[in-house]
Amino acid sequence: MVSKRLSREAGHRRKFLVSIDETPECGRAVAYASRRVRNTGGALVLLFVIDPSDFQQFLGVGNIMRAEALERAQTALNKYATQLREQYGIEPELIVREGQTTEEIYSLIEEDQDIAILVLAAGSGKEGPGPLVQSIAGRGASFPVPVTVIPADLSDEDIDAVA
């Protein structure tokens, strides 16, 4: 069951959620969401999900790999946060979670009832829009909020025109 969205009620702001990863197209999703936040007076949540299966090794090695993954996540989030502060005066909420990306996105949306829109960027390769977009699209009508998918090749001018 989908929890009620509170973003339109007094004392709440509509939040745009962007899943951050290390793909080149991720920046397009951030660019679109930041402009929507600026144009609508909303808020921005940046989520980086660490896949724990990457460090299911021996205990010592796994701990080192987990620490490195956390450092990569913080670096990626901080890069976008700095850019958002400098260019738009937006202070994003930064979240790091461990798990399967689609499930962590869904869980965060259920926990934060101000999240009203998920913004993703589609890959431009021959293999399709990317595993995250395919996974979210596969949930179809059961997804709790609208999903905006940004083509990877949209320029800043194109994004300004539609945001």
Short mmCIF file of N, CA and C in Angstrom, two decimals:
data_model
loop_
_atom_site.label_atom_id
_atom_site.label_comp_id
_atom_site.label_asym_id
_atom_site.label_seq_id
_atom_site.Cartn_x
_atom_site.Cartn_y
_atom_site.Cartn_z
N MET A 1 0.84 -1.18 0.00
CA MET A 1 0.00 0.00 0.00
C MET A 1 0.88 1.25 0.00
N VAL A 2 0.52 2.23 -0.77
CA VAL A 2 1.27 3.46 -0.90
C VAL A 2 0.81 4.45 0.17
N SER A 3 1.78 5.01 0.89
CA SER A 3 1.41 5.99 1.90
C SER A 3 1.02 7.31 1.23
N LYS A 4 0.19 8.06 1.91
CA LYS A 4 -0.30 9.33 1.39
C LYS A 4 0.86 10.32 1.27
N ARG A 5 0.89 11.05 0.19
CA ARG A 5 1.89 12.10 -0.02
C ARG A 5 1.45 13.35 0.72
N LEU A 6 2.36 13.98 1.43
CA LEU A 6 2.04 15.15 2.24
C LEU A 6 2.57 16.45 1.65
N SER A 7 3.20 16.37 0.50
CA SER A 7 3.93 17.52 -0.05
C SER A 7 3.07 18.75 -0.31
N ARG A 8 1.78 18.61 -0.42
CA ARG A 8 0.91 19.76 -0.69
C ARG A 8 0.24 20.31 0.58
N GLU A 9 0.50 19.68 1.70
CA GLU A 9 -0.12 20.13 2.95
C GLU A 9 0.75 21.20 3.61
N ALA A 10 0.12 22.00 4.46
CA ALA A 10 0.82 23.08 5.16
C ALA A 10 2.03 22.53 5.92
N GLY A 11 3.14 23.25 5.82
CA GLY A 11 4.35 22.85 6.53
C GLY A 11 5.19 21.83 5.79
N HIS A 12 4.79 21.46 4.58
CA HIS A 12 5.52 20.47 3.78
C HIS A 12 5.92 21.07 2.45
N ARG A 13 6.99 20.53 1.87
CA ARG A 13 7.44 20.94 0.53
C ARG A 13 7.57 19.71 -0.34
N ARG A 14 7.19 19.87 -1.58
CA ARG A 14 7.33 18.76 -2.53
C ARG A 14 8.81 18.50 -2.76
N LYS A 15 9.19 17.22 -2.60
CA LYS A 15 10.58 16.83 -2.78
C LYS A 15 10.74 16.03 -4.06
N PHE A 16 11.82 16.34 -4.76
CA PHE A 16 12.23 15.59 -5.94
C PHE A 16 13.36 14.67 -5.50
N LEU A 17 13.25 13.40 -5.82
CA LEU A 17 14.26 12.42 -5.46
C LEU A 17 15.06 12.03 -6.69
N VAL A 18 16.39 12.08 -6.57
CA VAL A 18 17.27 11.66 -7.66
C VAL A 18 18.19 10.58 -7.11
N SER A 19 18.24 9.46 -7.83
CA SER A 19 19.16 8.38 -7.48
C SER A 19 20.52 8.70 -8.10
N ILE A 20 21.52 8.83 -7.25
CA ILE A 20 22.86 9.18 -7.70
C ILE A 20 23.67 7.91 -7.88
N ASP A 21 24.36 7.83 -9.01
CA ASP A 21 25.29 6.74 -9.23
C ASP A 21 26.48 7.32 -10.00
N GLU A 22 27.31 6.46 -10.49
CA GLU A 22 28.52 6.94 -11.16
C GLU A 22 28.42 6.86 -12.68
N THR A 23 27.18 6.90 -13.19
CA THR A 23 26.98 6.90 -14.64
C THR A 23 27.03 8.33 -15.17
N PRO A 24 27.43 8.49 -16.42
CA PRO A 24 27.50 9.85 -16.98
C PRO A 24 26.14 10.55 -17.05
N GLU A 25 25.08 9.78 -17.29
CA GLU A 25 23.76 10.39 -17.45
C GLU A 25 23.15 10.87 -16.14
N CYS A 26 23.68 10.45 -15.02
CA CYS A 26 23.15 10.87 -13.72
C CYS A 26 23.08 12.39 -13.59
N GLY A 27 24.07 13.07 -14.13
CA GLY A 27 24.10 14.53 -14.08
C GLY A 27 22.91 15.18 -14.77
N ARG A 28 22.36 14.53 -15.78
CA ARG A 28 21.19 15.06 -16.47
C ARG A 28 19.97 15.03 -15.56
N ALA A 29 19.84 13.96 -14.77
CA ALA A 29 18.72 13.88 -13.82
C ALA A 29 18.84 14.96 -12.76
N VAL A 30 20.06 15.19 -12.27
CA VAL A 30 20.29 16.24 -11.27
C VAL A 30 19.99 17.61 -11.87
N ALA A 31 20.41 17.82 -13.11
CA ALA A 31 20.18 19.11 -13.77
C ALA A 31 18.68 19.39 -13.88
N TYR A 32 17.91 18.40 -14.31
CA TYR A 32 16.47 18.59 -14.45
C TYR A 32 15.81 18.83 -13.09
N ALA A 33 16.13 17.96 -12.13
CA ALA A 33 15.50 18.08 -10.81
C ALA A 33 15.84 19.41 -10.16
N SER A 34 17.07 19.88 -10.30
CA SER A 34 17.45 21.15 -9.67
C SER A 34 16.67 22.31 -10.26
N ARG A 35 16.42 22.27 -11.55
CA ARG A 35 15.64 23.34 -12.18
C ARG A 35 14.17 23.28 -11.75
N ARG A 36 13.63 22.06 -11.62
CA ARG A 36 12.26 21.91 -11.14
C ARG A 36 12.14 22.41 -9.70
N VAL A 37 13.13 22.10 -8.87
CA VAL A 37 13.13 22.57 -7.49
C VAL A 37 13.15 24.09 -7.46
N ARG A 38 14.03 24.68 -8.25
CA ARG A 38 14.14 26.14 -8.30
C ARG A 38 12.84 26.77 -8.81
N ASN A 39 12.23 26.18 -9.83
CA ASN A 39 11.03 26.76 -10.44
C ASN A 39 9.76 26.55 -9.63
N THR A 40 9.75 25.55 -8.75
CA THR A 40 8.53 25.23 -8.00
C THR A 40 8.65 25.47 -6.50
N GLY A 41 9.83 25.85 -6.01
CA GLY A 41 10.01 26.05 -4.58
C GLY A 41 10.05 24.75 -3.80
N GLY A 42 10.43 23.68 -4.48
CA GLY A 42 10.49 22.38 -3.82
C GLY A 42 11.81 22.15 -3.11
N ALA A 43 12.07 20.90 -2.84
CA ALA A 43 13.30 20.48 -2.19
C ALA A 43 13.88 19.31 -2.98
N LEU A 44 15.16 19.05 -2.77
CA LEU A 44 15.84 18.02 -3.53
C LEU A 44 16.49 17.00 -2.59
N VAL A 45 16.27 15.72 -2.89
CA VAL A 45 16.88 14.63 -2.13
C VAL A 45 17.76 13.85 -3.10
N LEU A 46 19.02 13.70 -2.73
CA LEU A 46 19.96 12.90 -3.52
C LEU A 46 20.25 11.62 -2.76
N LEU A 47 20.01 10.48 -3.40
CA LEU A 47 20.18 9.18 -2.77
C LEU A 47 21.23 8.38 -3.51
N PHE A 48 22.21 7.87 -2.78
CA PHE A 48 23.22 6.96 -3.33
C PHE A 48 23.05 5.63 -2.63
N VAL A 49 22.83 4.57 -3.41
CA VAL A 49 22.64 3.25 -2.83
C VAL A 49 23.88 2.40 -3.11
N ILE A 50 24.42 1.86 -2.05
CA ILE A 50 25.59 0.97 -2.13
C ILE A 50 25.09 -0.46 -2.17
N ASP A 51 25.59 -1.22 -3.13
CA ASP A 51 25.21 -2.63 -3.27
C ASP A 51 26.07 -3.47 -2.33
N PRO A 52 25.48 -4.06 -1.29
CA PRO A 52 26.27 -4.81 -0.31
C PRO A 52 26.86 -6.10 -0.87
N SER A 53 26.34 -6.59 -1.99
CA SER A 53 26.91 -7.81 -2.56
C SER A 53 28.32 -7.57 -3.08
N ASP A 54 28.69 -6.31 -3.29
CA ASP A 54 30.03 -5.98 -3.75
C ASP A 54 31.10 -6.28 -2.70
N PHE A 55 30.71 -6.37 -1.43
CA PHE A 55 31.71 -6.62 -0.39
C PHE A 55 31.32 -7.76 0.55
N GLN A 56 30.76 -8.81 -0.01
CA GLN A 56 30.42 -10.00 0.75
C GLN A 56 31.62 -10.95 0.73
N GLN A 57 32.77 -10.44 1.09
CA GLN A 57 34.01 -11.19 1.09
C GLN A 57 34.35 -11.61 2.52
N PHE A 58 35.59 -11.98 2.72
CA PHE A 58 36.07 -12.23 4.07
C PHE A 58 35.87 -10.95 4.89
N LEU A 59 35.66 -11.10 6.17
CA LEU A 59 35.28 -9.99 7.03
C LEU A 59 36.18 -8.77 6.88
N GLY A 60 37.47 -8.91 7.00
CA GLY A 60 38.38 -7.76 6.92
C GLY A 60 38.34 -7.08 5.57
N VAL A 61 38.37 -7.87 4.49
CA VAL A 61 38.32 -7.31 3.14
C VAL A 61 36.97 -6.66 2.89
N GLY A 62 35.91 -7.32 3.34
CA GLY A 62 34.57 -6.76 3.18
C GLY A 62 34.41 -5.42 3.86
N ASN A 63 34.99 -5.27 5.06
CA ASN A 63 34.91 -3.99 5.78
C ASN A 63 35.66 -2.89 5.03
N ILE A 64 36.80 -3.23 4.46
CA ILE A 64 37.57 -2.24 3.69
C ILE A 64 36.78 -1.84 2.45
N MET A 65 36.19 -2.83 1.77
CA MET A 65 35.41 -2.54 0.57
C MET A 65 34.17 -1.71 0.90
N ARG A 66 33.53 -1.98 2.03
CA ARG A 66 32.37 -1.20 2.46
C ARG A 66 32.79 0.26 2.72
N ALA A 67 33.92 0.45 3.40
CA ALA A 67 34.41 1.80 3.68
C ALA A 67 34.73 2.54 2.39
N GLU A 68 35.33 1.84 1.43
CA GLU A 68 35.63 2.47 0.14
C GLU A 68 34.35 2.84 -0.62
N ALA A 69 33.36 1.95 -0.57
CA ALA A 69 32.08 2.23 -1.23
C ALA A 69 31.40 3.44 -0.59
N LEU A 70 31.45 3.53 0.73
CA LEU A 70 30.86 4.67 1.43
C LEU A 70 31.58 5.96 1.06
N GLU A 71 32.89 5.90 0.94
CA GLU A 71 33.67 7.08 0.55
C GLU A 71 33.31 7.51 -0.88
N ARG A 72 33.16 6.55 -1.79
CA ARG A 72 32.75 6.86 -3.17
C ARG A 72 31.37 7.51 -3.18
N ALA A 73 30.47 6.98 -2.37
CA ALA A 73 29.11 7.53 -2.29
C ALA A 73 29.14 8.97 -1.79
N GLN A 74 29.87 9.21 -0.71
CA GLN A 74 29.96 10.57 -0.14
C GLN A 74 30.60 11.53 -1.14
N THR A 75 31.62 11.07 -1.85
CA THR A 75 32.28 11.92 -2.85
C THR A 75 31.31 12.30 -3.96
N ALA A 76 30.56 11.33 -4.46
CA ALA A 76 29.60 11.61 -5.52
C ALA A 76 28.52 12.57 -5.05
N LEU A 77 27.97 12.32 -3.87
CA LEU A 77 26.93 13.20 -3.34
C LEU A 77 27.46 14.61 -3.10
N ASN A 78 28.64 14.71 -2.52
CA ASN A 78 29.22 16.03 -2.22
C ASN A 78 29.52 16.81 -3.50
N LYS A 79 29.92 16.11 -4.56
CA LYS A 79 30.18 16.78 -5.84
C LYS A 79 28.91 17.47 -6.34
N TYR A 80 27.80 16.74 -6.33
CA TYR A 80 26.54 17.33 -6.79
C TYR A 80 26.03 18.40 -5.82
N ALA A 81 26.18 18.16 -4.52
CA ALA A 81 25.72 19.13 -3.53
C ALA A 81 26.45 20.46 -3.68
N THR A 82 27.76 20.41 -3.88
CA THR A 82 28.55 21.63 -4.07
C THR A 82 28.08 22.38 -5.31
N GLN A 83 27.88 21.65 -6.39
CA GLN A 83 27.41 22.25 -7.64
C GLN A 83 26.03 22.90 -7.45
N LEU A 84 25.13 22.23 -6.75
CA LEU A 84 23.79 22.76 -6.52
C LEU A 84 23.81 24.02 -5.66
N ARG A 85 24.64 24.01 -4.63
CA ARG A 85 24.76 25.20 -3.78
C ARG A 85 25.28 26.39 -4.56
N GLU A 86 26.34 26.16 -5.34
CA GLU A 86 26.98 27.25 -6.07
C GLU A 86 26.13 27.79 -7.21
N GLN A 87 25.48 26.90 -7.97
CA GLN A 87 24.73 27.34 -9.15
C GLN A 87 23.32 27.80 -8.84
N TYR A 88 22.67 27.17 -7.85
CA TYR A 88 21.24 27.43 -7.64
C TYR A 88 20.87 27.83 -6.22
N GLY A 89 21.82 27.78 -5.31
CA GLY A 89 21.50 28.08 -3.92
C GLY A 89 20.62 27.01 -3.28
N ILE A 90 20.67 25.79 -3.82
CA ILE A 90 19.87 24.68 -3.31
C ILE A 90 20.72 23.87 -2.33
N GLU A 91 20.15 23.60 -1.17
CA GLU A 91 20.81 22.73 -0.19
C GLU A 91 20.10 21.38 -0.23
N PRO A 92 20.69 20.40 -0.93
CA PRO A 92 20.02 19.11 -1.05
C PRO A 92 20.17 18.27 0.21
N GLU A 93 19.23 17.38 0.40
CA GLU A 93 19.31 16.37 1.45
C GLU A 93 20.09 15.20 0.86
N LEU A 94 21.15 14.77 1.54
CA LEU A 94 22.02 13.71 1.04
C LEU A 94 21.81 12.44 1.85
N ILE A 95 21.54 11.33 1.15
CA ILE A 95 21.27 10.07 1.84
C ILE A 95 22.08 8.96 1.19
N VAL A 96 22.71 8.13 2.03
CA VAL A 96 23.40 6.94 1.57
C VAL A 96 22.71 5.75 2.22
N ARG A 97 22.38 4.76 1.41
CA ARG A 97 21.77 3.53 1.91
C ARG A 97 22.50 2.33 1.32
N GLU A 98 22.32 1.21 1.97
CA GLU A 98 22.90 -0.04 1.51
C GLU A 98 21.77 -0.98 1.15
N GLY A 99 21.84 -1.57 -0.04
CA GLY A 99 20.81 -2.51 -0.45
C GLY A 99 20.65 -2.55 -1.95
N GLN A 100 19.52 -3.05 -2.39
CA GLN A 100 19.18 -3.10 -3.81
C GLN A 100 18.55 -1.75 -4.17
N THR A 101 19.03 -1.09 -5.19
CA THR A 101 18.66 0.29 -5.49
C THR A 101 17.16 0.50 -5.59
N THR A 102 16.48 -0.31 -6.38
CA THR A 102 15.04 -0.12 -6.56
C THR A 102 14.30 -0.23 -5.23
N GLU A 103 14.67 -1.22 -4.42
CA GLU A 103 14.01 -1.41 -3.13
C GLU A 103 14.30 -0.26 -2.17
N GLU A 104 15.52 0.25 -2.18
CA GLU A 104 15.87 1.37 -1.30
C GLU A 104 15.15 2.66 -1.72
N ILE A 105 15.00 2.87 -3.02
CA ILE A 105 14.23 4.02 -3.51
C ILE A 105 12.79 3.91 -3.02
N TYR A 106 12.21 2.76 -3.23
CA TYR A 106 10.83 2.53 -2.81
C TYR A 106 10.67 2.75 -1.30
N SER A 107 11.59 2.21 -0.51
CA SER A 107 11.54 2.36 0.95
C SER A 107 11.64 3.82 1.37
N LEU A 108 12.55 4.56 0.75
CA LEU A 108 12.71 5.98 1.09
C LEU A 108 11.44 6.76 0.75
N ILE A 109 10.83 6.45 -0.38
CA ILE A 109 9.59 7.14 -0.76
C ILE A 109 8.49 6.85 0.27
N GLU A 110 8.43 5.62 0.74
CA GLU A 110 7.44 5.26 1.76
C GLU A 110 7.72 5.97 3.08
N GLU A 111 8.98 6.14 3.44
CA GLU A 111 9.35 6.77 4.71
C GLU A 111 9.18 8.29 4.68
N ASP A 112 9.48 8.91 3.55
CA ASP A 112 9.42 10.37 3.43
C ASP A 112 8.23 10.74 2.56
N GLN A 113 7.14 11.08 3.20
CA GLN A 113 5.89 11.35 2.48
C GLN A 113 5.88 12.67 1.73
N ASP A 114 6.97 13.44 1.83
CA ASP A 114 7.10 14.66 1.04
C ASP A 114 7.69 14.39 -0.34
N ILE A 115 8.29 13.22 -0.54
CA ILE A 115 8.82 12.88 -1.86
C ILE A 115 7.65 12.65 -2.79
N ALA A 116 7.59 13.47 -3.84
CA ALA A 116 6.44 13.42 -4.75
C ALA A 116 6.83 13.00 -6.16
N ILE A 117 8.11 13.09 -6.51
CA ILE A 117 8.54 12.76 -7.87
C ILE A 117 9.94 12.14 -7.82
N LEU A 118 10.12 11.07 -8.57
CA LEU A 118 11.42 10.44 -8.75
C LEU A 118 11.94 10.85 -10.12
N VAL A 119 13.17 11.35 -10.17
CA VAL A 119 13.77 11.77 -11.43
C VAL A 119 14.96 10.85 -11.72
N LEU A 120 14.91 10.21 -12.89
CA LEU A 120 15.97 9.32 -13.35
C LEU A 120 16.45 9.77 -14.71
N ALA A 121 17.66 9.38 -15.07
CA ALA A 121 18.16 9.66 -16.42
C ALA A 121 18.34 8.34 -17.15
N ALA A 122 17.92 8.31 -18.39
CA ALA A 122 18.07 7.11 -19.21
C ALA A 122 19.44 7.11 -19.86
N GLY A 123 20.04 5.94 -19.94
CA GLY A 123 21.30 5.79 -20.64
C GLY A 123 21.09 5.96 -22.13
N SER A 124 22.16 6.26 -22.83
CA SER A 124 22.05 6.49 -24.27
C SER A 124 22.61 5.34 -25.09
N GLY A 125 23.00 4.26 -24.44
CA GLY A 125 23.60 3.13 -25.14
C GLY A 125 22.59 2.25 -25.85
N LYS A 126 23.10 1.34 -26.66
CA LYS A 126 22.27 0.42 -27.42
C LYS A 126 21.55 -0.57 -26.52
N GLU A 127 22.09 -0.80 -25.33
CA GLU A 127 21.50 -1.79 -24.42
C GLU A 127 20.24 -1.31 -23.72
N GLY A 128 19.80 -0.12 -24.00
CA GLY A 128 18.55 0.37 -23.43
C GLY A 128 18.77 1.49 -22.44
N PRO A 129 17.72 1.87 -21.71
CA PRO A 129 17.78 3.04 -20.83
C PRO A 129 18.59 2.82 -19.55
N GLY A 130 18.94 1.59 -19.27
CA GLY A 130 19.71 1.29 -18.06
C GLY A 130 18.90 0.42 -17.11
N PRO A 131 19.60 -0.32 -16.25
CA PRO A 131 18.91 -1.27 -15.38
C PRO A 131 17.96 -0.63 -14.37
N LEU A 132 18.31 0.55 -13.86
CA LEU A 132 17.43 1.18 -12.88
C LEU A 132 16.13 1.64 -13.53
N VAL A 133 16.22 2.28 -14.67
CA VAL A 133 15.01 2.73 -15.38
C VAL A 133 14.15 1.52 -15.74
N GLN A 134 14.77 0.45 -16.21
CA GLN A 134 14.02 -0.76 -16.56
C GLN A 134 13.36 -1.38 -15.34
N SER A 135 14.07 -1.39 -14.23
CA SER A 135 13.52 -1.97 -13.00
C SER A 135 12.33 -1.17 -12.49
N ILE A 136 12.46 0.14 -12.48
CA ILE A 136 11.36 1.01 -12.02
C ILE A 136 10.17 0.89 -12.97
N ALA A 137 10.44 0.90 -14.27
CA ALA A 137 9.36 0.78 -15.25
C ALA A 137 8.66 -0.57 -15.11
N GLY A 138 9.40 -1.58 -14.73
CA GLY A 138 8.83 -2.90 -14.55
C GLY A 138 7.82 -2.98 -13.42
N ARG A 139 7.91 -2.05 -12.49
CA ARG A 139 6.95 -2.02 -11.38
C ARG A 139 5.63 -1.43 -11.82
N GLY A 140 5.66 -0.67 -12.92
CA GLY A 140 4.44 -0.13 -13.52
C GLY A 140 3.56 0.63 -12.55
N ALA A 141 2.31 0.25 -12.52
CA ALA A 141 1.30 0.97 -11.74
C ALA A 141 1.52 0.85 -10.24
N SER A 142 2.37 -0.06 -9.80
CA SER A 142 2.56 -0.23 -8.36
C SER A 142 3.58 0.74 -7.77
N PHE A 143 4.18 1.59 -8.60
CA PHE A 143 5.17 2.53 -8.07
C PHE A 143 4.44 3.69 -7.40
N PRO A 144 4.93 4.15 -6.23
CA PRO A 144 4.15 5.09 -5.41
C PRO A 144 4.12 6.55 -5.85
N VAL A 145 5.03 6.98 -6.72
CA VAL A 145 5.05 8.38 -7.17
C VAL A 145 5.33 8.41 -8.67
N PRO A 146 5.01 9.54 -9.32
CA PRO A 146 5.37 9.66 -10.73
C PRO A 146 6.88 9.61 -10.92
N VAL A 147 7.29 9.09 -12.06
CA VAL A 147 8.71 8.98 -12.40
C VAL A 147 8.95 9.79 -13.66
N THR A 148 9.93 10.69 -13.60
CA THR A 148 10.33 11.46 -14.77
C THR A 148 11.66 10.90 -15.24
N VAL A 149 11.72 10.49 -16.49
CA VAL A 149 12.95 9.93 -17.06
C VAL A 149 13.51 10.94 -18.06
N ILE A 150 14.74 11.37 -17.81
CA ILE A 150 15.39 12.39 -18.63
C ILE A 150 16.32 11.71 -19.63
N PRO A 151 16.18 12.01 -20.92
CA PRO A 151 17.11 11.45 -21.90
C PRO A 151 18.53 11.95 -21.64
N ALA A 152 19.50 11.08 -21.78
CA ALA A 152 20.90 11.41 -21.47
C ALA A 152 21.47 12.51 -22.35
N ASP A 153 20.91 12.69 -23.54
CA ASP A 153 21.50 13.66 -24.47
C ASP A 153 20.82 15.03 -24.44
N LEU A 154 19.95 15.29 -23.46
CA LEU A 154 19.35 16.63 -23.37
C LEU A 154 20.40 17.63 -22.90
N SER A 155 20.49 18.73 -23.60
CA SER A 155 21.43 19.79 -23.22
C SER A 155 20.82 20.60 -22.07
N ASP A 156 21.65 21.44 -21.46
CA ASP A 156 21.15 22.33 -20.40
C ASP A 156 20.04 23.24 -20.94
N GLU A 157 20.19 23.70 -22.17
CA GLU A 157 19.17 24.56 -22.76
C GLU A 157 17.86 23.80 -22.95
N ASP A 158 17.95 22.55 -23.38
CA ASP A 158 16.75 21.72 -23.53
C ASP A 158 16.08 21.50 -22.18
N ILE A 159 16.89 21.23 -21.17
CA ILE A 159 16.34 21.00 -19.82
C ILE A 159 15.68 22.28 -19.31
N ASP A 160 16.32 23.44 -19.53
CA ASP A 160 15.72 24.71 -19.10
C ASP A 160 14.36 24.91 -19.77
N ALA A 161 14.24 24.50 -21.01
CA ALA A 161 12.99 24.70 -21.76
C ALA A 161 11.84 23.84 -21.22
N VAL A 162 12.15 22.67 -20.68
CA VAL A 162 11.08 21.78 -20.23
C VAL A 162 10.90 21.74 -18.72
N ALA A 163 11.85 22.26 -17.96
CA ALA A 163 11.76 22.20 -16.50
C ALA A 163 10.94 23.35 -15.98
#
